[in-house]
Protein backbone atom coordinates (compact mmCIF):
# COMPACT_ATOMS: atom_id res chain seq x y z
CA UNK A 1 0.00 0.00 0.00
CA UNK A 2 2.87 2.37 0.68
CA UNK A 3 4.11 1.98 -2.89
CA UNK A 4 0.66 2.69 -4.28
CA UNK A 5 0.34 5.73 -2.03
CA UNK A 6 3.77 7.01 -3.04
CA UNK A 7 3.01 6.46 -6.74
CA UNK A 8 -0.32 8.25 -6.30
CA UNK A 9 1.38 11.18 -4.58
CA UNK A 10 4.02 11.43 -7.27
CA UNK A 11 1.37 11.35 -10.01
CA UNK A 12 -0.67 14.06 -8.28
CA UNK A 13 2.45 16.19 -7.76
CA UNK A 14 3.31 15.88 -11.46
CA UNK A 15 -0.25 16.79 -12.44
CA UNK A 16 -0.18 19.78 -10.10
CA UNK A 17 3.17 20.95 -11.49
CA UNK A 18 1.89 20.68 -15.05
CA UNK A 19 -1.31 22.51 -14.16
CA UNK A 20 0.67 25.32 -12.51
CA UNK A 21 2.85 25.71 -15.58
CA UNK A 22 -0.26 26.02 -17.76
CA UNK A 23 -1.76 28.48 -15.25
CA UNK A 24 1.37 30.61 -15.30
CA UNK A 25 1.26 30.68 -19.11
CA UNK A 26 -2.46 31.50 -19.20
CA UNK A 27 -2.08 34.25 -16.58
CA UNK A 28 0.73 35.82 -18.58
CA UNK A 29 -1.56 35.80 -21.64
CA UNK A 30 -4.33 37.43 -19.53
CA UNK A 31 -1.84 40.14 -18.49
CA UNK A 32 -1.06 40.84 -22.14
CA UNK A 33 -4.78 40.72 -23.08
CA UNK A 34 -4.34 37.99 -25.66
CA UNK A 35 -6.31 35.15 -24.00
CA UNK A 36 -8.44 33.33 -26.59
CA UNK A 37 -11.99 32.12 -26.11
CA UNK A 38 -10.73 28.53 -26.16
CA UNK A 39 -8.23 29.24 -23.35
CA UNK A 40 -10.77 30.80 -20.96
CA UNK A 41 -12.46 27.47 -20.00
CA UNK A 42 -9.01 25.90 -19.57
CA UNK A 43 -7.97 28.70 -17.23
CA UNK A 44 -11.18 28.32 -15.25
CA UNK A 45 -10.79 24.52 -15.01
CA UNK A 46 -7.20 24.80 -13.78
CA UNK A 47 -8.07 27.48 -11.20
CA UNK A 48 -11.03 25.42 -9.95
CA UNK A 49 -8.80 22.34 -9.68
CA UNK A 50 -6.24 24.31 -7.66
CA UNK A 51 -9.01 25.64 -5.42
CA UNK A 52 -10.40 22.12 -4.92
CA UNK A 53 -6.98 20.76 -4.00
CA UNK A 54 -6.37 23.69 -1.72
CA UNK A 55 -9.69 23.09 0.04
CA UNK A 56 -8.97 19.36 0.32
CA UNK A 57 -5.53 20.06 1.74
CA UNK A 58 -6.95 22.58 4.21
CA UNK A 59 -9.55 20.03 5.40
CA UNK A 60 -6.84 17.41 5.75
CA UNK A 61 -4.65 19.78 7.74
CA UNK A 62 -7.55 20.75 9.98
CA UNK A 63 -8.35 17.09 10.60
CA UNK A 64 -4.72 16.36 11.42
CA UNK A 65 -4.55 19.33 13.78
CA UNK A 66 -7.67 18.12 15.62
CA UNK A 67 -6.12 14.64 15.85
CA UNK A 68 -2.88 16.12 17.19
CA UNK A 69 -4.83 18.08 19.81
CA UNK A 70 -6.71 14.93 20.89
CA UNK A 71 -3.44 13.01 21.12
CA UNK A 72 -1.85 15.86 23.08
CA UNK A 73 -4.74 15.74 25.57
CA UNK A 74 -4.38 11.96 25.83
CA UNK A 75 -0.64 12.34 26.37
CA UNK A 76 -1.21 14.94 29.10
CA UNK A 77 -3.74 12.63 30.76
CA UNK A 78 -1.25 9.74 30.55
CA UNK A 79 1.48 11.88 32.13
CA UNK A 80 -0.92 12.89 34.91
CA UNK A 81 -1.82 9.23 35.50
CA UNK A 82 1.86 8.28 35.63
CA UNK A 83 2.62 11.05 38.12
CA UNK A 84 -0.36 9.98 40.24
CA UNK A 85 0.71 6.32 40.14
CA UNK A 86 4.27 7.26 41.09
CA UNK A 87 2.96 9.34 44.01
CA UNK A 88 0.69 6.48 45.09
CA UNK A 89 3.67 4.10 44.97
CA UNK A 90 5.79 6.52 47.04
CA UNK A 91 2.95 6.88 49.56
CA UNK A 92 2.57 3.11 49.74
CA UNK A 93 6.33 2.65 50.28
CA UNK A 94 6.27 5.24 53.07
CA UNK A 95 3.23 3.63 54.67
CA UNK A 96 4.85 0.19 54.44
CA UNK A 97 8.00 1.56 56.07
CA UNK A 98 5.88 3.03 58.89
CA UNK A 99 4.04 -0.29 59.35
CA UNK A 100 7.31 -2.22 59.41
CA UNK A 101 8.81 0.19 61.93
CA UNK A 102 5.71 -0.04 64.13
CA UNK A 103 5.73 -3.84 63.85
CA UNK A 104 9.41 -4.00 64.78
CA UNK A 105 8.75 -1.80 67.80
CA UNK A 106 5.79 -3.99 68.78
CA UNK A 107 7.92 -7.11 68.39
CA UNK A 108 10.67 -5.51 70.46
CA UNK A 109 8.22 -4.62 73.23
CA UNK A 110 6.73 -8.11 73.12
CA UNK A 111 10.19 -9.62 73.42
CA UNK A 112 10.93 -7.49 76.46
CA UNK A 113 7.58 -8.34 78.02
CA UNK A 114 8.02 -12.06 77.44
CA UNK A 115 11.55 -12.10 78.80
CA UNK A 116 11.33 -13.20 82.41
CA UNK A 117 12.68 -10.79 84.94
CA UNK A 118 15.75 -12.12 86.65
CA UNK A 119 14.76 -13.64 89.96
CA UNK A 120 16.51 -12.20 92.94
CA UNK A 121 18.79 -14.53 94.76
CA UNK A 122 19.87 -14.37 98.33
CA UNK A 123 23.37 -13.13 98.87
CA UNK A 124 24.98 -13.85 102.18
CA UNK A 125 28.10 -12.23 103.24
CA UNK A 126 29.53 -11.97 106.63
CA UNK A 127 27.80 -8.68 107.41
CA UNK A 128 24.24 -9.23 106.19
CA UNK A 129 21.88 -11.13 103.89
CA UNK A 130 20.35 -9.29 100.90
CA UNK A 131 18.65 -9.95 97.56
CA UNK A 132 20.52 -9.45 94.24
CA UNK A 133 19.79 -10.32 90.64
CA UNK A 134 23.39 -11.25 89.93
CA UNK A 135 25.73 -12.35 92.58
CA UNK A 136 28.95 -10.38 92.67
CA UNK A 137 32.27 -11.08 94.41
CA UNK A 138 30.93 -9.73 97.70
CA UNK A 139 28.46 -12.59 97.91
CA UNK A 140 31.13 -15.24 98.11
mmCIF file with all atom_site columns, C-alpha atoms in Angstrom:
data_model
loop_
_atom_site.group_PDB
_atom_site.id
_atom_site.type_symbol
_atom_site.label_atom_id
_atom_site.label_alt_id
_atom_site.label_comp_id
_atom_site.label_asym_id
_atom_site.label_entity_id
_atom_site.label_seq_id
_atom_site.pdbx_PDB_ins_code
_atom_site.Cartn_x
_atom_site.Cartn_y
_atom_site.Cartn_z
_atom_site.occupancy
_atom_site.B_iso_or_equiv
_atom_site.pdbx_formal_charge
_atom_site.auth_seq_id
_atom_site.auth_comp_id
_atom_site.auth_asym_id
_atom_site.auth_atom_id
_atom_site.pdbx_PDB_model_num
ATOM 1   C CA . UNK A 1 1   ? 0.000   0.000   0.000   1.00 0.00 ? 1   UNK A CA 1
ATOM 2   C CA . UNK A 1 2   ? 2.869   2.370   0.685   1.00 0.00 ? 2   UNK A CA 1
ATOM 3   C CA . UNK A 1 3   ? 4.113   1.979   -2.890  1.00 0.00 ? 3   UNK A CA 1
ATOM 4   C CA . UNK A 1 4   ? 0.658   2.692   -4.277  1.00 0.00 ? 4   UNK A CA 1
ATOM 5   C CA . UNK A 1 5   ? 0.337   5.730   -2.033  1.00 0.00 ? 5   UNK A CA 1
ATOM 6   C CA . UNK A 1 6   ? 3.766   7.006   -3.038  1.00 0.00 ? 6   UNK A CA 1
ATOM 7   C CA . UNK A 1 7   ? 3.012   6.465   -6.738  1.00 0.00 ? 7   UNK A CA 1
ATOM 8   C CA . UNK A 1 8   ? -0.320  8.254   -6.301  1.00 0.00 ? 8   UNK A CA 1
ATOM 9   C CA . UNK A 1 9   ? 1.382   11.177  -4.578  1.00 0.00 ? 9   UNK A CA 1
ATOM 10  C CA . UNK A 1 10  ? 4.025   11.425  -7.272  1.00 0.00 ? 10  UNK A CA 1
ATOM 11  C CA . UNK A 1 11  ? 1.374   11.349  -10.010 1.00 0.00 ? 11  UNK A CA 1
ATOM 12  C CA . UNK A 1 12  ? -0.666  14.063  -8.280  1.00 0.00 ? 12  UNK A CA 1
ATOM 13  C CA . UNK A 1 13  ? 2.447   16.190  -7.763  1.00 0.00 ? 13  UNK A CA 1
ATOM 14  C CA . UNK A 1 14  ? 3.313   15.880  -11.457 1.00 0.00 ? 14  UNK A CA 1
ATOM 15  C CA . UNK A 1 15  ? -0.254  16.794  -12.441 1.00 0.00 ? 15  UNK A CA 1
ATOM 16  C CA . UNK A 1 16  ? -0.179  19.784  -10.098 1.00 0.00 ? 16  UNK A CA 1
ATOM 17  C CA . UNK A 1 17  ? 3.174   20.953  -11.485 1.00 0.00 ? 17  UNK A CA 1
ATOM 18  C CA . UNK A 1 18  ? 1.894   20.676  -15.053 1.00 0.00 ? 18  UNK A CA 1
ATOM 19  C CA . UNK A 1 19  ? -1.306  22.506  -14.157 1.00 0.00 ? 19  UNK A CA 1
ATOM 20  C CA . UNK A 1 20  ? 0.671   25.319  -12.507 1.00 0.00 ? 20  UNK A CA 1
ATOM 21  C CA . UNK A 1 21  ? 2.853   25.712  -15.575 1.00 0.00 ? 21  UNK A CA 1
ATOM 22  C CA . UNK A 1 22  ? -0.261  26.016  -17.755 1.00 0.00 ? 22  UNK A CA 1
ATOM 23  C CA . UNK A 1 23  ? -1.762  28.479  -15.246 1.00 0.00 ? 23  UNK A CA 1
ATOM 24  C CA . UNK A 1 24  ? 1.371   30.614  -15.301 1.00 0.00 ? 24  UNK A CA 1
ATOM 25  C CA . UNK A 1 25  ? 1.258   30.675  -19.110 1.00 0.00 ? 25  UNK A CA 1
ATOM 26  C CA . UNK A 1 26  ? -2.457  31.498  -19.203 1.00 0.00 ? 26  UNK A CA 1
ATOM 27  C CA . UNK A 1 27  ? -2.085  34.248  -16.583 1.00 0.00 ? 27  UNK A CA 1
ATOM 28  C CA . UNK A 1 28  ? 0.732   35.819  -18.575 1.00 0.00 ? 28  UNK A CA 1
ATOM 29  C CA . UNK A 1 29  ? -1.561  35.797  -21.636 1.00 0.00 ? 29  UNK A CA 1
ATOM 30  C CA . UNK A 1 30  ? -4.332  37.427  -19.533 1.00 0.00 ? 30  UNK A CA 1
ATOM 31  C CA . UNK A 1 31  ? -1.842  40.138  -18.494 1.00 0.00 ? 31  UNK A CA 1
ATOM 32  C CA . UNK A 1 32  ? -1.057  40.838  -22.140 1.00 0.00 ? 32  UNK A CA 1
ATOM 33  C CA . UNK A 1 33  ? -4.778  40.720  -23.077 1.00 0.00 ? 33  UNK A CA 1
ATOM 34  C CA . UNK A 1 34  ? -4.338  37.989  -25.657 1.00 0.00 ? 34  UNK A CA 1
ATOM 35  C CA . UNK A 1 35  ? -6.314  35.149  -24.005 1.00 0.00 ? 35  UNK A CA 1
ATOM 36  C CA . UNK A 1 36  ? -8.442  33.330  -26.591 1.00 0.00 ? 36  UNK A CA 1
ATOM 37  C CA . UNK A 1 37  ? -11.994 32.121  -26.112 1.00 0.00 ? 37  UNK A CA 1
ATOM 38  C CA . UNK A 1 38  ? -10.729 28.531  -26.158 1.00 0.00 ? 38  UNK A CA 1
ATOM 39  C CA . UNK A 1 39  ? -8.226  29.243  -23.351 1.00 0.00 ? 39  UNK A CA 1
ATOM 40  C CA . UNK A 1 40  ? -10.771 30.797  -20.959 1.00 0.00 ? 40  UNK A CA 1
ATOM 41  C CA . UNK A 1 41  ? -12.464 27.469  -20.004 1.00 0.00 ? 41  UNK A CA 1
ATOM 42  C CA . UNK A 1 42  ? -9.010  25.898  -19.574 1.00 0.00 ? 42  UNK A CA 1
ATOM 43  C CA . UNK A 1 43  ? -7.969  28.703  -17.229 1.00 0.00 ? 43  UNK A CA 1
ATOM 44  C CA . UNK A 1 44  ? -11.184 28.320  -15.250 1.00 0.00 ? 44  UNK A CA 1
ATOM 45  C CA . UNK A 1 45  ? -10.788 24.516  -15.007 1.00 0.00 ? 45  UNK A CA 1
ATOM 46  C CA . UNK A 1 46  ? -7.204  24.797  -13.779 1.00 0.00 ? 46  UNK A CA 1
ATOM 47  C CA . UNK A 1 47  ? -8.065  27.480  -11.202 1.00 0.00 ? 47  UNK A CA 1
ATOM 48  C CA . UNK A 1 48  ? -11.031 25.415  -9.948  1.00 0.00 ? 48  UNK A CA 1
ATOM 49  C CA . UNK A 1 49  ? -8.801  22.335  -9.684  1.00 0.00 ? 49  UNK A CA 1
ATOM 50  C CA . UNK A 1 50  ? -6.238  24.311  -7.655  1.00 0.00 ? 50  UNK A CA 1
ATOM 51  C CA . UNK A 1 51  ? -9.010  25.643  -5.424  1.00 0.00 ? 51  UNK A CA 1
ATOM 52  C CA . UNK A 1 52  ? -10.405 22.122  -4.920  1.00 0.00 ? 52  UNK A CA 1
ATOM 53  C CA . UNK A 1 53  ? -6.979  20.756  -4.003  1.00 0.00 ? 53  UNK A CA 1
ATOM 54  C CA . UNK A 1 54  ? -6.366  23.695  -1.721  1.00 0.00 ? 54  UNK A CA 1
ATOM 55  C CA . UNK A 1 55  ? -9.687  23.095  0.043   1.00 0.00 ? 55  UNK A CA 1
ATOM 56  C CA . UNK A 1 56  ? -8.969  19.355  0.323   1.00 0.00 ? 56  UNK A CA 1
ATOM 57  C CA . UNK A 1 57  ? -5.534  20.059  1.741   1.00 0.00 ? 57  UNK A CA 1
ATOM 58  C CA . UNK A 1 58  ? -6.950  22.575  4.213   1.00 0.00 ? 58  UNK A CA 1
ATOM 59  C CA . UNK A 1 59  ? -9.549  20.030  5.396   1.00 0.00 ? 59  UNK A CA 1
ATOM 60  C CA . UNK A 1 60  ? -6.838  17.410  5.746   1.00 0.00 ? 60  UNK A CA 1
ATOM 61  C CA . UNK A 1 61  ? -4.653  19.784  7.739   1.00 0.00 ? 61  UNK A CA 1
ATOM 62  C CA . UNK A 1 62  ? -7.553  20.752  9.985   1.00 0.00 ? 62  UNK A CA 1
ATOM 63  C CA . UNK A 1 63  ? -8.348  17.091  10.604  1.00 0.00 ? 63  UNK A CA 1
ATOM 64  C CA . UNK A 1 64  ? -4.720  16.365  11.419  1.00 0.00 ? 64  UNK A CA 1
ATOM 65  C CA . UNK A 1 65  ? -4.554  19.330  13.781  1.00 0.00 ? 65  UNK A CA 1
ATOM 66  C CA . UNK A 1 66  ? -7.672  18.120  15.616  1.00 0.00 ? 66  UNK A CA 1
ATOM 67  C CA . UNK A 1 67  ? -6.119  14.644  15.850  1.00 0.00 ? 67  UNK A CA 1
ATOM 68  C CA . UNK A 1 68  ? -2.878  16.121  17.192  1.00 0.00 ? 68  UNK A CA 1
ATOM 69  C CA . UNK A 1 69  ? -4.834  18.083  19.808  1.00 0.00 ? 69  UNK A CA 1
ATOM 70  C CA . UNK A 1 70  ? -6.708  14.933  20.889  1.00 0.00 ? 70  UNK A CA 1
ATOM 71  C CA . UNK A 1 71  ? -3.439  13.011  21.117  1.00 0.00 ? 71  UNK A CA 1
ATOM 72  C CA . UNK A 1 72  ? -1.846  15.859  23.081  1.00 0.00 ? 72  UNK A CA 1
ATOM 73  C CA . UNK A 1 73  ? -4.738  15.744  25.565  1.00 0.00 ? 73  UNK A CA 1
ATOM 74  C CA . UNK A 1 74  ? -4.380  11.963  25.826  1.00 0.00 ? 74  UNK A CA 1
ATOM 75  C CA . UNK A 1 75  ? -0.643  12.339  26.371  1.00 0.00 ? 75  UNK A CA 1
ATOM 76  C CA . UNK A 1 76  ? -1.215  14.940  29.097  1.00 0.00 ? 76  UNK A CA 1
ATOM 77  C CA . UNK A 1 77  ? -3.737  12.625  30.761  1.00 0.00 ? 77  UNK A CA 1
ATOM 78  C CA . UNK A 1 78  ? -1.253  9.743   30.553  1.00 0.00 ? 78  UNK A CA 1
ATOM 79  C CA . UNK A 1 79  ? 1.482   11.884  32.126  1.00 0.00 ? 79  UNK A CA 1
ATOM 80  C CA . UNK A 1 80  ? -0.925  12.891  34.910  1.00 0.00 ? 80  UNK A CA 1
ATOM 81  C CA . UNK A 1 81  ? -1.824  9.234   35.499  1.00 0.00 ? 81  UNK A CA 1
ATOM 82  C CA . UNK A 1 82  ? 1.859   8.275   35.625  1.00 0.00 ? 82  UNK A CA 1
ATOM 83  C CA . UNK A 1 83  ? 2.622   11.048  38.123  1.00 0.00 ? 83  UNK A CA 1
ATOM 84  C CA . UNK A 1 84  ? -0.358  9.983   40.237  1.00 0.00 ? 84  UNK A CA 1
ATOM 85  C CA . UNK A 1 85  ? 0.707   6.324   40.142  1.00 0.00 ? 85  UNK A CA 1
ATOM 86  C CA . UNK A 1 86  ? 4.272   7.260   41.089  1.00 0.00 ? 86  UNK A CA 1
ATOM 87  C CA . UNK A 1 87  ? 2.963   9.338   44.005  1.00 0.00 ? 87  UNK A CA 1
ATOM 88  C CA . UNK A 1 88  ? 0.689   6.475   45.090  1.00 0.00 ? 88  UNK A CA 1
ATOM 89  C CA . UNK A 1 89  ? 3.667   4.103   44.974  1.00 0.00 ? 89  UNK A CA 1
ATOM 90  C CA . UNK A 1 90  ? 5.785   6.520   47.041  1.00 0.00 ? 90  UNK A CA 1
ATOM 91  C CA . UNK A 1 91  ? 2.948   6.879   49.559  1.00 0.00 ? 91  UNK A CA 1
ATOM 92  C CA . UNK A 1 92  ? 2.566   3.107   49.740  1.00 0.00 ? 92  UNK A CA 1
ATOM 93  C CA . UNK A 1 93  ? 6.329   2.653   50.283  1.00 0.00 ? 93  UNK A CA 1
ATOM 94  C CA . UNK A 1 94  ? 6.273   5.240   53.066  1.00 0.00 ? 94  UNK A CA 1
ATOM 95  C CA . UNK A 1 95  ? 3.230   3.634   54.672  1.00 0.00 ? 95  UNK A CA 1
ATOM 96  C CA . UNK A 1 96  ? 4.855   0.187   54.442  1.00 0.00 ? 96  UNK A CA 1
ATOM 97  C CA . UNK A 1 97  ? 7.997   1.564   56.073  1.00 0.00 ? 97  UNK A CA 1
ATOM 98  C CA . UNK A 1 98  ? 5.883   3.029   58.894  1.00 0.00 ? 98  UNK A CA 1
ATOM 99  C CA . UNK A 1 99  ? 4.037   -0.289  59.345  1.00 0.00 ? 99  UNK A CA 1
ATOM 100 C CA . UNK A 1 100 ? 7.306   -2.224  59.410  1.00 0.00 ? 100 UNK A CA 1
ATOM 101 C CA . UNK A 1 101 ? 8.805   0.193   61.934  1.00 0.00 ? 101 UNK A CA 1
ATOM 102 C CA . UNK A 1 102 ? 5.712   -0.041  64.131  1.00 0.00 ? 102 UNK A CA 1
ATOM 103 C CA . UNK A 1 103 ? 5.726   -3.836  63.851  1.00 0.00 ? 103 UNK A CA 1
ATOM 104 C CA . UNK A 1 104 ? 9.415   -3.996  64.779  1.00 0.00 ? 104 UNK A CA 1
ATOM 105 C CA . UNK A 1 105 ? 8.752   -1.802  67.797  1.00 0.00 ? 105 UNK A CA 1
ATOM 106 C CA . UNK A 1 106 ? 5.790   -3.987  68.775  1.00 0.00 ? 106 UNK A CA 1
ATOM 107 C CA . UNK A 1 107 ? 7.917   -7.114  68.391  1.00 0.00 ? 107 UNK A CA 1
ATOM 108 C CA . UNK A 1 108 ? 10.667  -5.505  70.457  1.00 0.00 ? 108 UNK A CA 1
ATOM 109 C CA . UNK A 1 109 ? 8.220   -4.617  73.232  1.00 0.00 ? 109 UNK A CA 1
ATOM 110 C CA . UNK A 1 110 ? 6.735   -8.110  73.115  1.00 0.00 ? 110 UNK A CA 1
ATOM 111 C CA . UNK A 1 111 ? 10.187  -9.625  73.415  1.00 0.00 ? 111 UNK A CA 1
ATOM 112 C CA . UNK A 1 112 ? 10.932  -7.494  76.462  1.00 0.00 ? 112 UNK A CA 1
ATOM 113 C CA . UNK A 1 113 ? 7.578   -8.337  78.024  1.00 0.00 ? 113 UNK A CA 1
ATOM 114 C CA . UNK A 1 114 ? 8.018   -12.057 77.441  1.00 0.00 ? 114 UNK A CA 1
ATOM 115 C CA . UNK A 1 115 ? 11.554  -12.103 78.804  1.00 0.00 ? 115 UNK A CA 1
ATOM 116 C CA . UNK A 1 116 ? 11.330  -13.203 82.410  1.00 0.00 ? 116 UNK A CA 1
ATOM 117 C CA . UNK A 1 117 ? 12.682  -10.787 84.942  1.00 0.00 ? 117 UNK A CA 1
ATOM 118 C CA . UNK A 1 118 ? 15.750  -12.119 86.645  1.00 0.00 ? 118 UNK A CA 1
ATOM 119 C CA . UNK A 1 119 ? 14.761  -13.638 89.956  1.00 0.00 ? 119 UNK A CA 1
ATOM 120 C CA . UNK A 1 120 ? 16.510  -12.204 92.937  1.00 0.00 ? 120 UNK A CA 1
ATOM 121 C CA . UNK A 1 121 ? 18.791  -14.529 94.763  1.00 0.00 ? 121 UNK A CA 1
ATOM 122 C CA . UNK A 1 122 ? 19.868  -14.365 98.332  1.00 0.00 ? 122 UNK A CA 1
ATOM 123 C CA . UNK A 1 123 ? 23.367  -13.134 98.870  1.00 0.00 ? 123 UNK A CA 1
ATOM 124 C CA . UNK A 1 124 ? 24.980  -13.850 102.184 1.00 0.00 ? 124 UNK A CA 1
ATOM 125 C CA . UNK A 1 125 ? 28.099  -12.226 103.243 1.00 0.00 ? 125 UNK A CA 1
ATOM 126 C CA . UNK A 1 126 ? 29.533  -11.966 106.626 1.00 0.00 ? 126 UNK A CA 1
ATOM 127 C CA . UNK A 1 127 ? 27.805  -8.680  107.406 1.00 0.00 ? 127 UNK A CA 1
ATOM 128 C CA . UNK A 1 128 ? 24.243  -9.234  106.192 1.00 0.00 ? 128 UNK A CA 1
ATOM 129 C CA . UNK A 1 129 ? 21.883  -11.126 103.885 1.00 0.00 ? 129 UNK A CA 1
ATOM 130 C CA . UNK A 1 130 ? 20.354  -9.290  100.899 1.00 0.00 ? 130 UNK A CA 1
ATOM 131 C CA . UNK A 1 131 ? 18.648  -9.951  97.561  1.00 0.00 ? 131 UNK A CA 1
ATOM 132 C CA . UNK A 1 132 ? 20.516  -9.455  94.237  1.00 0.00 ? 132 UNK A CA 1
ATOM 133 C CA . UNK A 1 133 ? 19.791  -10.316 90.644  1.00 0.00 ? 133 UNK A CA 1
ATOM 134 C CA . UNK A 1 134 ? 23.385  -11.254 89.930  1.00 0.00 ? 134 UNK A CA 1
ATOM 135 C CA . UNK A 1 135 ? 25.726  -12.350 92.584  1.00 0.00 ? 135 UNK A CA 1
ATOM 136 C CA . UNK A 1 136 ? 28.955  -10.381 92.665  1.00 0.00 ? 136 UNK A CA 1
ATOM 137 C CA . UNK A 1 137 ? 32.270  -11.081 94.413  1.00 0.00 ? 137 UNK A CA 1
ATOM 138 C CA . UNK A 1 138 ? 30.932  -9.733  97.701  1.00 0.00 ? 138 UNK A CA 1
ATOM 139 C CA . UNK A 1 139 ? 28.457  -12.595 97.910  1.00 0.00 ? 139 UNK A CA 1
ATOM 140 C CA . UNK A 1 140 ? 31.133  -15.240 98.108  1.00 0.00 ? 140 UNK A CA 1
#
